[in-house]
mmCIF file of N, CA and C in Angstrom:
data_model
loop_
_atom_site.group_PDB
_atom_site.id
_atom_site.type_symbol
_atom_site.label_atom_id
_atom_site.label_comp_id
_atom_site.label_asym_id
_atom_site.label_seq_id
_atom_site.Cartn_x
_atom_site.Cartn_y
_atom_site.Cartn_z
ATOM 1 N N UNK U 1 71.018 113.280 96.871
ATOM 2 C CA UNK U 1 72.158 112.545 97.380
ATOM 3 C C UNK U 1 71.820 111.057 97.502
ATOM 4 N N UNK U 2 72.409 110.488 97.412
ATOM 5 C CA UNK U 2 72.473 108.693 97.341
ATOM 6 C C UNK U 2 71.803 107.887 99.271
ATOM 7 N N UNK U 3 70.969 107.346 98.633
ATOM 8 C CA UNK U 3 70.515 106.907 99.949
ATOM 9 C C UNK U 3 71.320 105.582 100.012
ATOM 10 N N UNK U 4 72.483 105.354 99.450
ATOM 11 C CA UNK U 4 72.711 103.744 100.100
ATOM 12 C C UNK U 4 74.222 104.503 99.752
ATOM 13 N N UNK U 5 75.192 103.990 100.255
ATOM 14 C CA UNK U 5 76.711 104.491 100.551
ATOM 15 C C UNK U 5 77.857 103.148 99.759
ATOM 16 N N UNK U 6 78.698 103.614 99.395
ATOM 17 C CA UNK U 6 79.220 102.710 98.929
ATOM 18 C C UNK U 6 80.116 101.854 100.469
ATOM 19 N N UNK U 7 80.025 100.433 99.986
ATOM 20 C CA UNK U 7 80.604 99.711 101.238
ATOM 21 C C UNK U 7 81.545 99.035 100.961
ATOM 22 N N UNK U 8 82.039 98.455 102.234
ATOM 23 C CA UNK U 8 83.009 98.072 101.655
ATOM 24 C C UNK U 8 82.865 96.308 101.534
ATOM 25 N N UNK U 9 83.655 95.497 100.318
ATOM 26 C CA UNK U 9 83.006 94.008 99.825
ATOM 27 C C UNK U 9 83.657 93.314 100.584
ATOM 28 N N UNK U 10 82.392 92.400 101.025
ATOM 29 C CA UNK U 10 82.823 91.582 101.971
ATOM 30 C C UNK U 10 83.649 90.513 101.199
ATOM 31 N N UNK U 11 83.978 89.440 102.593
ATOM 32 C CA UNK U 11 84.839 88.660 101.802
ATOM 33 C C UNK U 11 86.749 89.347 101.456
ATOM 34 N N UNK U 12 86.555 90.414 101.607
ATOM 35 C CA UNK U 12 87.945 90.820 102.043
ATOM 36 C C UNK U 12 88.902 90.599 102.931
ATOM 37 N N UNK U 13 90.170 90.035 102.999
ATOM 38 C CA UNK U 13 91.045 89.858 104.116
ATOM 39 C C UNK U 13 90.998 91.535 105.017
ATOM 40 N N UNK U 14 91.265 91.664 106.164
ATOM 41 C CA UNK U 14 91.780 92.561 106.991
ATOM 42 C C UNK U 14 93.113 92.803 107.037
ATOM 43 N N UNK U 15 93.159 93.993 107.357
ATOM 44 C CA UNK U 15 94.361 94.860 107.151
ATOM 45 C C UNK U 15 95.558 94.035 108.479
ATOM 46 N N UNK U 16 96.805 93.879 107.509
ATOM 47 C CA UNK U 16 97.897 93.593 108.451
ATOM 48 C C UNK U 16 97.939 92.135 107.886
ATOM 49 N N UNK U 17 96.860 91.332 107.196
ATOM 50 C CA UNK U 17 97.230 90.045 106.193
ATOM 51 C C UNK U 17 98.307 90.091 106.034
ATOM 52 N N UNK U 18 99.508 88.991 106.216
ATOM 53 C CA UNK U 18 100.629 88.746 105.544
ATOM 54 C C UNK U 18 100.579 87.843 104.079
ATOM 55 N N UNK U 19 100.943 87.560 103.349
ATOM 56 C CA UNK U 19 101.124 86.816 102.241
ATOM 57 C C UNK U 19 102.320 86.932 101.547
ATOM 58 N N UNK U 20 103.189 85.780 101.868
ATOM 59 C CA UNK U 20 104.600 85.681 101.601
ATOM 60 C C UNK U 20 105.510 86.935 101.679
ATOM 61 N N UNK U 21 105.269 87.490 103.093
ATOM 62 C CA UNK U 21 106.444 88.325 103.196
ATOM 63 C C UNK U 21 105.944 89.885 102.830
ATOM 64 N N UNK U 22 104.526 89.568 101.788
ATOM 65 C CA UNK U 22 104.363 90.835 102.094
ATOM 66 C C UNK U 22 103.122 91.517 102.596
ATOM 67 N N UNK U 23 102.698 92.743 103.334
ATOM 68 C CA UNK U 23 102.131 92.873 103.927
ATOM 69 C C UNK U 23 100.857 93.814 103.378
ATOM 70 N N UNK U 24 99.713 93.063 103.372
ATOM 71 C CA UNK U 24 98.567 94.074 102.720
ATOM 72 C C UNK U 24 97.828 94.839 103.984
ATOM 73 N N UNK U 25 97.647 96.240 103.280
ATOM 74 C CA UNK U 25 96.880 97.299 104.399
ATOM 75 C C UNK U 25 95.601 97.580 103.851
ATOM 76 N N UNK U 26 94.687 97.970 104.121
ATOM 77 C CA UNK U 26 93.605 98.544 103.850
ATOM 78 C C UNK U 26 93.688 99.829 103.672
ATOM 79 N N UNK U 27 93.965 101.212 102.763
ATOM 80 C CA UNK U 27 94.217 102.404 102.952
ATOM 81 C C UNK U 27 92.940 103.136 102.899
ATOM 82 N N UNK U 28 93.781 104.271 104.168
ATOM 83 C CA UNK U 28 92.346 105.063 104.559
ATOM 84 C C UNK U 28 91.470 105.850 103.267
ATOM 85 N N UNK U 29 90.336 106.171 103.276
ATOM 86 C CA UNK U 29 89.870 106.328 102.028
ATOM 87 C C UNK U 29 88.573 107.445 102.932
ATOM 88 N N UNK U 30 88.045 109.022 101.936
ATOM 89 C CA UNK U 30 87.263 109.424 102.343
ATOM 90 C C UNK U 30 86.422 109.519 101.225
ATOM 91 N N UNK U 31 85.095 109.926 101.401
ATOM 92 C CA UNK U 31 84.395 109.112 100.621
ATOM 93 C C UNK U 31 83.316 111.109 100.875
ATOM 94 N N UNK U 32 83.639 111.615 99.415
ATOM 95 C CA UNK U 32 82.269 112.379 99.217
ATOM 96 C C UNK U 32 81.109 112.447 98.081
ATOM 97 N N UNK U 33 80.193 113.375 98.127
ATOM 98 C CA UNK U 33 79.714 112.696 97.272
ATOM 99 C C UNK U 33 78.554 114.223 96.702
ATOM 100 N N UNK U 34 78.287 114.517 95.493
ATOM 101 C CA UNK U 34 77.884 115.708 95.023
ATOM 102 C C UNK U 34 76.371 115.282 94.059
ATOM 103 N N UNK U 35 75.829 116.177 93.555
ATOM 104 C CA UNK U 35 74.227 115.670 92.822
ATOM 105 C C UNK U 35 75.307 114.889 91.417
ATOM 106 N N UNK U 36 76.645 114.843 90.813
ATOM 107 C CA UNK U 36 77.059 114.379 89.958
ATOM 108 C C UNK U 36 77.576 112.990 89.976
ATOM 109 N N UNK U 37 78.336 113.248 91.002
ATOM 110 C CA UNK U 37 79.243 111.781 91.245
ATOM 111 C C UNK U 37 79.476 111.341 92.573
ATOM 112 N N UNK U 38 80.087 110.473 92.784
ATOM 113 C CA UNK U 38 80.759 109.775 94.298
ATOM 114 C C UNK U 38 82.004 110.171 93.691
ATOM 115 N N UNK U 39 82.951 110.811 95.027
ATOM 116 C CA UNK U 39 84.087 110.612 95.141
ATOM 117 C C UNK U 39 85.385 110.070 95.829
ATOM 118 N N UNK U 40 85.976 109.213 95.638
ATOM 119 C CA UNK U 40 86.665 108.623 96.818
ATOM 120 C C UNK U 40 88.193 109.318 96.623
ATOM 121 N N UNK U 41 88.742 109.606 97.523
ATOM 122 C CA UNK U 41 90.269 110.006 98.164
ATOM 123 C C UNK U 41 90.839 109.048 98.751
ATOM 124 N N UNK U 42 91.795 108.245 98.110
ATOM 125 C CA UNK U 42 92.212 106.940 98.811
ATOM 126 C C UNK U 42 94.115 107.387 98.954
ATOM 127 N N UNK U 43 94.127 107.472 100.134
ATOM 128 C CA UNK U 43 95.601 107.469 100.989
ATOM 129 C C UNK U 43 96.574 106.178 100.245
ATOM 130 N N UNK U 44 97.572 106.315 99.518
ATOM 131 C CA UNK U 44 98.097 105.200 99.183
ATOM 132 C C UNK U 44 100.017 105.772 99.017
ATOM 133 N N UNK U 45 100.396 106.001 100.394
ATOM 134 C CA UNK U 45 101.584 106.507 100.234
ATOM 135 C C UNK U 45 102.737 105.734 99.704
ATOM 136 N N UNK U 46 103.865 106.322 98.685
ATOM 137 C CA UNK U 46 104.731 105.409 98.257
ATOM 138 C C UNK U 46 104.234 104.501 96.999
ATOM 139 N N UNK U 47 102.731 104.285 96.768
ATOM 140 C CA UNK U 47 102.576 103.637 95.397
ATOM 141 C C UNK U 47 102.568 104.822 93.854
ATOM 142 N N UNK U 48 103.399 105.139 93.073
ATOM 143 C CA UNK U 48 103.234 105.890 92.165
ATOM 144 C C UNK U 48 102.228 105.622 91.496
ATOM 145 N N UNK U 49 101.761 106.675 90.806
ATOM 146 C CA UNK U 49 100.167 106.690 90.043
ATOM 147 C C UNK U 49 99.961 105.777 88.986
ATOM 148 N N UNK U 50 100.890 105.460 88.599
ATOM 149 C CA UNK U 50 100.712 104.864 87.319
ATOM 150 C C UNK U 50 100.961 103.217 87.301
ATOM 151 N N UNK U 51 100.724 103.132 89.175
ATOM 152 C CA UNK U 51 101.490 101.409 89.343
ATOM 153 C C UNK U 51 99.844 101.325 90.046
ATOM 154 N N UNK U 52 99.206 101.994 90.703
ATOM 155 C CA UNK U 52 97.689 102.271 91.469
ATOM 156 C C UNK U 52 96.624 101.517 90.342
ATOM 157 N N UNK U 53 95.944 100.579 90.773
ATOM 158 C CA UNK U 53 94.921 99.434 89.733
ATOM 159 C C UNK U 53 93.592 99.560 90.406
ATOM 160 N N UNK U 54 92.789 100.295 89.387
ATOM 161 C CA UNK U 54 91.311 100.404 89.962
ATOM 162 C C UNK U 54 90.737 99.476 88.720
ATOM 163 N N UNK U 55 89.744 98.936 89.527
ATOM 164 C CA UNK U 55 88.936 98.235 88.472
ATOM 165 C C UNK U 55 87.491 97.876 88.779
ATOM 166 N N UNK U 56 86.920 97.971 88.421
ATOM 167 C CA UNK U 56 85.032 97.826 88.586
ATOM 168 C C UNK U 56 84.927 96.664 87.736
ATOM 169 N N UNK U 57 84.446 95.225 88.710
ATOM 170 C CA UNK U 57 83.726 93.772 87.918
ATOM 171 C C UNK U 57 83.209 93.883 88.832
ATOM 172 N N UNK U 58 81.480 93.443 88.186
ATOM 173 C CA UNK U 58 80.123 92.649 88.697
ATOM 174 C C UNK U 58 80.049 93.678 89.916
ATOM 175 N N UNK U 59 80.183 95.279 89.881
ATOM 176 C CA UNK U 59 79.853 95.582 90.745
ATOM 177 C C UNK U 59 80.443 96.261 91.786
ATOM 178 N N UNK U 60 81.255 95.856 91.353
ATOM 179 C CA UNK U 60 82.475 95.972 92.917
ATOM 180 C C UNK U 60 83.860 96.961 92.203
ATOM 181 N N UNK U 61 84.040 97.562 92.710
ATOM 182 C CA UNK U 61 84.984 98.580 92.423
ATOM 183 C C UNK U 61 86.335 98.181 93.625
ATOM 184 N N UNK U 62 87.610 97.945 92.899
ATOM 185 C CA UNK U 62 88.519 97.584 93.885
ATOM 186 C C UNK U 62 90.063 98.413 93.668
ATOM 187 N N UNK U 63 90.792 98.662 94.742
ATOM 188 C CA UNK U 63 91.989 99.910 94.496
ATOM 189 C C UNK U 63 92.751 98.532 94.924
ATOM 190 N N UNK U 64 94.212 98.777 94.053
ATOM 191 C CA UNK U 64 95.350 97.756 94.297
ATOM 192 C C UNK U 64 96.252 98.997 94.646
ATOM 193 N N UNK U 65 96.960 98.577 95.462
ATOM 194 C CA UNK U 65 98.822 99.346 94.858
ATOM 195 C C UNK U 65 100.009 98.462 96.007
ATOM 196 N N UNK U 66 101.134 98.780 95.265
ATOM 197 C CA UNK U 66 102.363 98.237 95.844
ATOM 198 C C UNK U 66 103.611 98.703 96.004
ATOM 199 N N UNK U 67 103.992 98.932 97.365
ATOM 200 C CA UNK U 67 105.004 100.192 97.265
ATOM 201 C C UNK U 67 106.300 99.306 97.650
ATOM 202 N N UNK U 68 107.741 98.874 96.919
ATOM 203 C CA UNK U 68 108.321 98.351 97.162
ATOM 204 C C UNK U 68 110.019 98.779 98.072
ATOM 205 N N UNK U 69 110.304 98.166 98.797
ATOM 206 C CA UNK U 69 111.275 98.860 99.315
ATOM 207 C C UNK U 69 112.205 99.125 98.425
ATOM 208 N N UNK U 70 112.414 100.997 98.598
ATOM 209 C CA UNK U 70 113.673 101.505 97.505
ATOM 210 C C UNK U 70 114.873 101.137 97.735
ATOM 211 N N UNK U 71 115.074 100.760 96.824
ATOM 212 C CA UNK U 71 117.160 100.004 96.561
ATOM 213 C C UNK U 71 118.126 100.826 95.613
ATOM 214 N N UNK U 72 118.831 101.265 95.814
ATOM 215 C CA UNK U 72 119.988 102.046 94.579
ATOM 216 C C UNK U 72 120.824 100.835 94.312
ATOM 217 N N UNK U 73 121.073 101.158 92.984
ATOM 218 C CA UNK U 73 122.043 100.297 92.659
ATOM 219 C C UNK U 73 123.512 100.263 93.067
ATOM 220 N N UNK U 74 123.601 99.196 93.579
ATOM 221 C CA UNK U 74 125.505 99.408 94.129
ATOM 222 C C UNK U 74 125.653 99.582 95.966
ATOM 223 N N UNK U 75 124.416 99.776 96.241
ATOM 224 C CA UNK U 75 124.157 99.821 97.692
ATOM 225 C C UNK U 75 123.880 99.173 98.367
ATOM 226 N N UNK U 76 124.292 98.576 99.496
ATOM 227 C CA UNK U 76 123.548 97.725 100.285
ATOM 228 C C UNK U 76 123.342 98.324 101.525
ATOM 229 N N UNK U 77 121.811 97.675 101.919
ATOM 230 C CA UNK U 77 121.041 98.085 102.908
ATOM 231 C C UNK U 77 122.006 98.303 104.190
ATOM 232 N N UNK U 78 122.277 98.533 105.250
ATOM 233 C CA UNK U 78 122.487 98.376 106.594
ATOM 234 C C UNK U 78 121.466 97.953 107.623
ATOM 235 N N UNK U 79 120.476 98.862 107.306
ATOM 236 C CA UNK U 79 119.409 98.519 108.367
ATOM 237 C C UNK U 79 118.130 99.390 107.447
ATOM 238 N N UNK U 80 116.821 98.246 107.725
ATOM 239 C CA UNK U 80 115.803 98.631 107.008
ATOM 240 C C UNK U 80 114.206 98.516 107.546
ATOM 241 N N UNK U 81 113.967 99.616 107.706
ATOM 242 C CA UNK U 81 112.604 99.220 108.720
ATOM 243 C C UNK U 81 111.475 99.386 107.082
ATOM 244 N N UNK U 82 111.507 99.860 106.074
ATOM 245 C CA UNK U 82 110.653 99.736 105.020
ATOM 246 C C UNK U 82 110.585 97.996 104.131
ATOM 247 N N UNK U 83 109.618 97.947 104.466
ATOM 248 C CA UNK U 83 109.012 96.530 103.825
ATOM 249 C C UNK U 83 108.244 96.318 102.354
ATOM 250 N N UNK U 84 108.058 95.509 101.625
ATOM 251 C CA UNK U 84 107.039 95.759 100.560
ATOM 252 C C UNK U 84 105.701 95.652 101.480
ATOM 253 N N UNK U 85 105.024 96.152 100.427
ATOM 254 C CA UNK U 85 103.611 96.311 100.926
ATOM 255 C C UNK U 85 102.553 96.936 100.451
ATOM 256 N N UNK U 86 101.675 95.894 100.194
ATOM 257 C CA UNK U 86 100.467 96.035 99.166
ATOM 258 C C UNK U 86 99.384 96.653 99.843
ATOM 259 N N UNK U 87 98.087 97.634 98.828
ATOM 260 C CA UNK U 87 97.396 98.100 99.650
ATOM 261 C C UNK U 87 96.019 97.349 98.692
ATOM 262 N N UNK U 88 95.358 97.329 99.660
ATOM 263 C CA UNK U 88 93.879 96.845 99.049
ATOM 264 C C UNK U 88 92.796 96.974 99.546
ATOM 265 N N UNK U 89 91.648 97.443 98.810
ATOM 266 C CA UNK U 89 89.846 97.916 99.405
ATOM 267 C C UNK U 89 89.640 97.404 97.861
ATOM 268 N N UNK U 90 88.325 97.358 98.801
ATOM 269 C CA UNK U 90 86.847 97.120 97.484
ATOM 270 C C UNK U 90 85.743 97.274 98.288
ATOM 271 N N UNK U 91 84.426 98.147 97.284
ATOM 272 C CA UNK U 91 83.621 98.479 97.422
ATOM 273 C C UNK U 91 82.799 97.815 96.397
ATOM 274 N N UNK U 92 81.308 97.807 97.241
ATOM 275 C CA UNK U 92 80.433 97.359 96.234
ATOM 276 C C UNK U 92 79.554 98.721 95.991
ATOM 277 N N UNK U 93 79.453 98.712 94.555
ATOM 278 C CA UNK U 93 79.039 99.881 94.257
ATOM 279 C C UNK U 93 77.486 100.398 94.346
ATOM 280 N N UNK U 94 77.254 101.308 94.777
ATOM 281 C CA UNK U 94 75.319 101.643 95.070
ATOM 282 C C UNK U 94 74.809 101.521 93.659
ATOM 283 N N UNK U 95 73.566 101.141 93.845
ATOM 284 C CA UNK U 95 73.040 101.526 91.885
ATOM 285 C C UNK U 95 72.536 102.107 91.267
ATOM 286 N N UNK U 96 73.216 103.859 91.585
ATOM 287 C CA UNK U 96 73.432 105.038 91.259
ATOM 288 C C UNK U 96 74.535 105.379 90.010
ATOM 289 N N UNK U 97 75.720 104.732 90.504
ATOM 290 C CA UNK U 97 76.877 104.750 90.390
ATOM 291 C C UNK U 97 77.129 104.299 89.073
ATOM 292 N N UNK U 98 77.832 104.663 88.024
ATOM 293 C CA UNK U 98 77.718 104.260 86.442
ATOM 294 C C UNK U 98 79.507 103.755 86.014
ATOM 295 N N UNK U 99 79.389 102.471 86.850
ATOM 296 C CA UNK U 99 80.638 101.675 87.081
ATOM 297 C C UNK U 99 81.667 101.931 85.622
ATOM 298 N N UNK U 100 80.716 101.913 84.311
ATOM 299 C CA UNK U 100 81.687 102.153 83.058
ATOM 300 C C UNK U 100 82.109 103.457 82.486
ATOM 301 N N UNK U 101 81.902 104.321 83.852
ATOM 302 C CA UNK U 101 82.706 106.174 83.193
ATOM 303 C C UNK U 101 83.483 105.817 84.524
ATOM 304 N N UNK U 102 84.081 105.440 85.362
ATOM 305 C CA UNK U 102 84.973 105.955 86.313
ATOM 306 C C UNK U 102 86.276 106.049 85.997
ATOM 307 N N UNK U 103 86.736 107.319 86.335
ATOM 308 C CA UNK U 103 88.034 108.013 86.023
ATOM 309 C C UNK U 103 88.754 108.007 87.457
ATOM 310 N N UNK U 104 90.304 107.612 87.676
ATOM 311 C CA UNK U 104 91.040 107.950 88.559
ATOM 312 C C UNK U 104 92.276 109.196 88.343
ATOM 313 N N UNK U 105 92.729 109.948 89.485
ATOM 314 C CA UNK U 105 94.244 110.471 89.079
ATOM 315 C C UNK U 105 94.790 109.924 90.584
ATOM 316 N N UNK U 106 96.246 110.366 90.251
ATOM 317 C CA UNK U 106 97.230 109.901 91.461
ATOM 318 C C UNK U 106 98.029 111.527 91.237
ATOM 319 N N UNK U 107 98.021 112.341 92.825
ATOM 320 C CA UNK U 107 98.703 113.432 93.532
ATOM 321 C C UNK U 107 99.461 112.724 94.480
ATOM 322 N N UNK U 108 100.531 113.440 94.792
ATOM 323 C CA UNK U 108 101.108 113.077 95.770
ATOM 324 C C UNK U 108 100.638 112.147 96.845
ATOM 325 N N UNK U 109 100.410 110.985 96.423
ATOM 326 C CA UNK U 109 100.446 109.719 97.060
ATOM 327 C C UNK U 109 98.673 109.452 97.501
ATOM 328 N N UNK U 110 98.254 110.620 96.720
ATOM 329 C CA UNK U 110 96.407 110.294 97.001
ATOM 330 C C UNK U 110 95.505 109.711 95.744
ATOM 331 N N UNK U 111 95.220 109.178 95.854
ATOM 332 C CA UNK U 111 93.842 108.811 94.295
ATOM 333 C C UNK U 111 93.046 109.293 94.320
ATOM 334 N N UNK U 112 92.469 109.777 93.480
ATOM 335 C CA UNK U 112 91.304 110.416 93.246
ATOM 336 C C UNK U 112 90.456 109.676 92.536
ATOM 337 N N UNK U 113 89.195 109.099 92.962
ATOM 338 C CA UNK U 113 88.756 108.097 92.230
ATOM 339 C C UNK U 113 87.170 109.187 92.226
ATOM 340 N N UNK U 114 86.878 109.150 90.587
ATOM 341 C CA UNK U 114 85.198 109.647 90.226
ATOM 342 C C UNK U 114 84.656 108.801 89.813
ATOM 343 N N UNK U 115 83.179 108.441 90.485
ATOM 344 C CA UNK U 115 82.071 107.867 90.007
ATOM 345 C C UNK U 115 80.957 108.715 89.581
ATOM 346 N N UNK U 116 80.920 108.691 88.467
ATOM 347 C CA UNK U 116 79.846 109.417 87.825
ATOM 348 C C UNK U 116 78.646 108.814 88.052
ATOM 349 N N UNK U 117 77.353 109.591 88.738
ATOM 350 C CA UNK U 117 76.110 108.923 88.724
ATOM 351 C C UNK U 117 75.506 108.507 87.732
ATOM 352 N N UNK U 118 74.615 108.013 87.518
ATOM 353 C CA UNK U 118 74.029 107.410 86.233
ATOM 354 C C UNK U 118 72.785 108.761 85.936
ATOM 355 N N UNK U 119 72.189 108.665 84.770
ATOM 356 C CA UNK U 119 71.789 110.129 84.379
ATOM 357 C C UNK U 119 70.504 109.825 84.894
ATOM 358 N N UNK U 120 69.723 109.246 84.867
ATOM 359 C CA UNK U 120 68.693 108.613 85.412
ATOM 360 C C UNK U 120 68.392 108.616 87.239
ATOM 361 N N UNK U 121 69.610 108.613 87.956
ATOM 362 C CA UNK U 121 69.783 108.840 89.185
ATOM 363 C C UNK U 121 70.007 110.269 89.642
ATOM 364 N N UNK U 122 70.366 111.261 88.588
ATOM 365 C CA UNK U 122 70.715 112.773 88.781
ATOM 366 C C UNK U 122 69.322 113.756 89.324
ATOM 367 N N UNK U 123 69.705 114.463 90.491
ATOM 368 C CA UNK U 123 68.093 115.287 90.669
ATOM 369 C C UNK U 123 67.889 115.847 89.438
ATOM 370 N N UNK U 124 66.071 116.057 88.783
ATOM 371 C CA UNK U 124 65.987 116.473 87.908
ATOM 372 C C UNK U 124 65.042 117.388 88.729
ATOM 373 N N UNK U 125 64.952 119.070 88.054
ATOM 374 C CA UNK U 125 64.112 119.893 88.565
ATOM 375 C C UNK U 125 62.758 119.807 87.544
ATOM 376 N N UNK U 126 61.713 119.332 88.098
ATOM 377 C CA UNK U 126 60.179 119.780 87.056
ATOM 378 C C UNK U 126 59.614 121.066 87.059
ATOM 379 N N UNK U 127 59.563 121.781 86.175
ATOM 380 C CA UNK U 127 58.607 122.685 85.488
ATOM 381 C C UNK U 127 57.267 122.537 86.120
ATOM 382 N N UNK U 128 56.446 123.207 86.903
ATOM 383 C CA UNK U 128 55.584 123.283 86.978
ATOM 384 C C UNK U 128 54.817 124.713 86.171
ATOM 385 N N UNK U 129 53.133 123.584 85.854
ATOM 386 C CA UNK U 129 52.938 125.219 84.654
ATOM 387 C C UNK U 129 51.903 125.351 85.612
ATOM 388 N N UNK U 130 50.893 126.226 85.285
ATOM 389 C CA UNK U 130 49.871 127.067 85.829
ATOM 390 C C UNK U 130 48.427 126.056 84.955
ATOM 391 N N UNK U 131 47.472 125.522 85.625
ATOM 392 C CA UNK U 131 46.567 125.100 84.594
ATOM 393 C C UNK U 131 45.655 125.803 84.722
#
């Protein structure tokens, strides 16, 4: 198992940042981890999967998403407590972690983010012979 944990990159604003109106959160994220890969579960309700932006530079692995308030056409609001609102983390990655295989999916409003360990970092079992 990984002796150093993925963290989170500094230099990040804190959750509840405004920026023109709209509001960035930090989403909750659990973090496991197997002799293969790291896995993160990142909470990102309301952003559809295919709008969710992961990206790994210099290290750092970072989740975007943006869930905008729903409008029908021809309708107008009355009263609206849903806001836009962006979500954002970044991690700096341990150097285990083999930043150029990571695969995400999006379930019902969760990410599934895999970091594949590097093969070199994987327990290897030795053969011992008899001399």
């Amino acid at each position: 198992m990984s002796t150093k944990p993925l963290i989170q990159h500094p230099g990040r604003e804190p959750a509840g940042t405004e920026h023109a109106r709209v509001r960035t959160r930090s989403p909750a994220v659990s973090i496991t981890e197997n002799d293969d890969s790291i896995i993160l579960a990142v909470d990102l309700p309301g952003v559809p999967g295919n709008q969710a932006e992961v990206t790994v530079e210099n290290g750092v692995l970072s989740i975007r998403g943006r869930v905008a308030p729903a409008s029908k056409p021809g309708a107008t609001a009355v009263h609206r407590e849903y806001e836009a609102l962006d979500f954002e983390r970044a991690f700096t990655l341990p150097e285990e972690a083999d930043g150029s295989r990571v695969s995400a999916t999006s379930r019902h409003g969760v990410l599934r983010v895999v970091l594949p360990k590097r093969a070199e970092a994987a327990p290897r079992r030795i053969a011992v012979t008899a001399g």
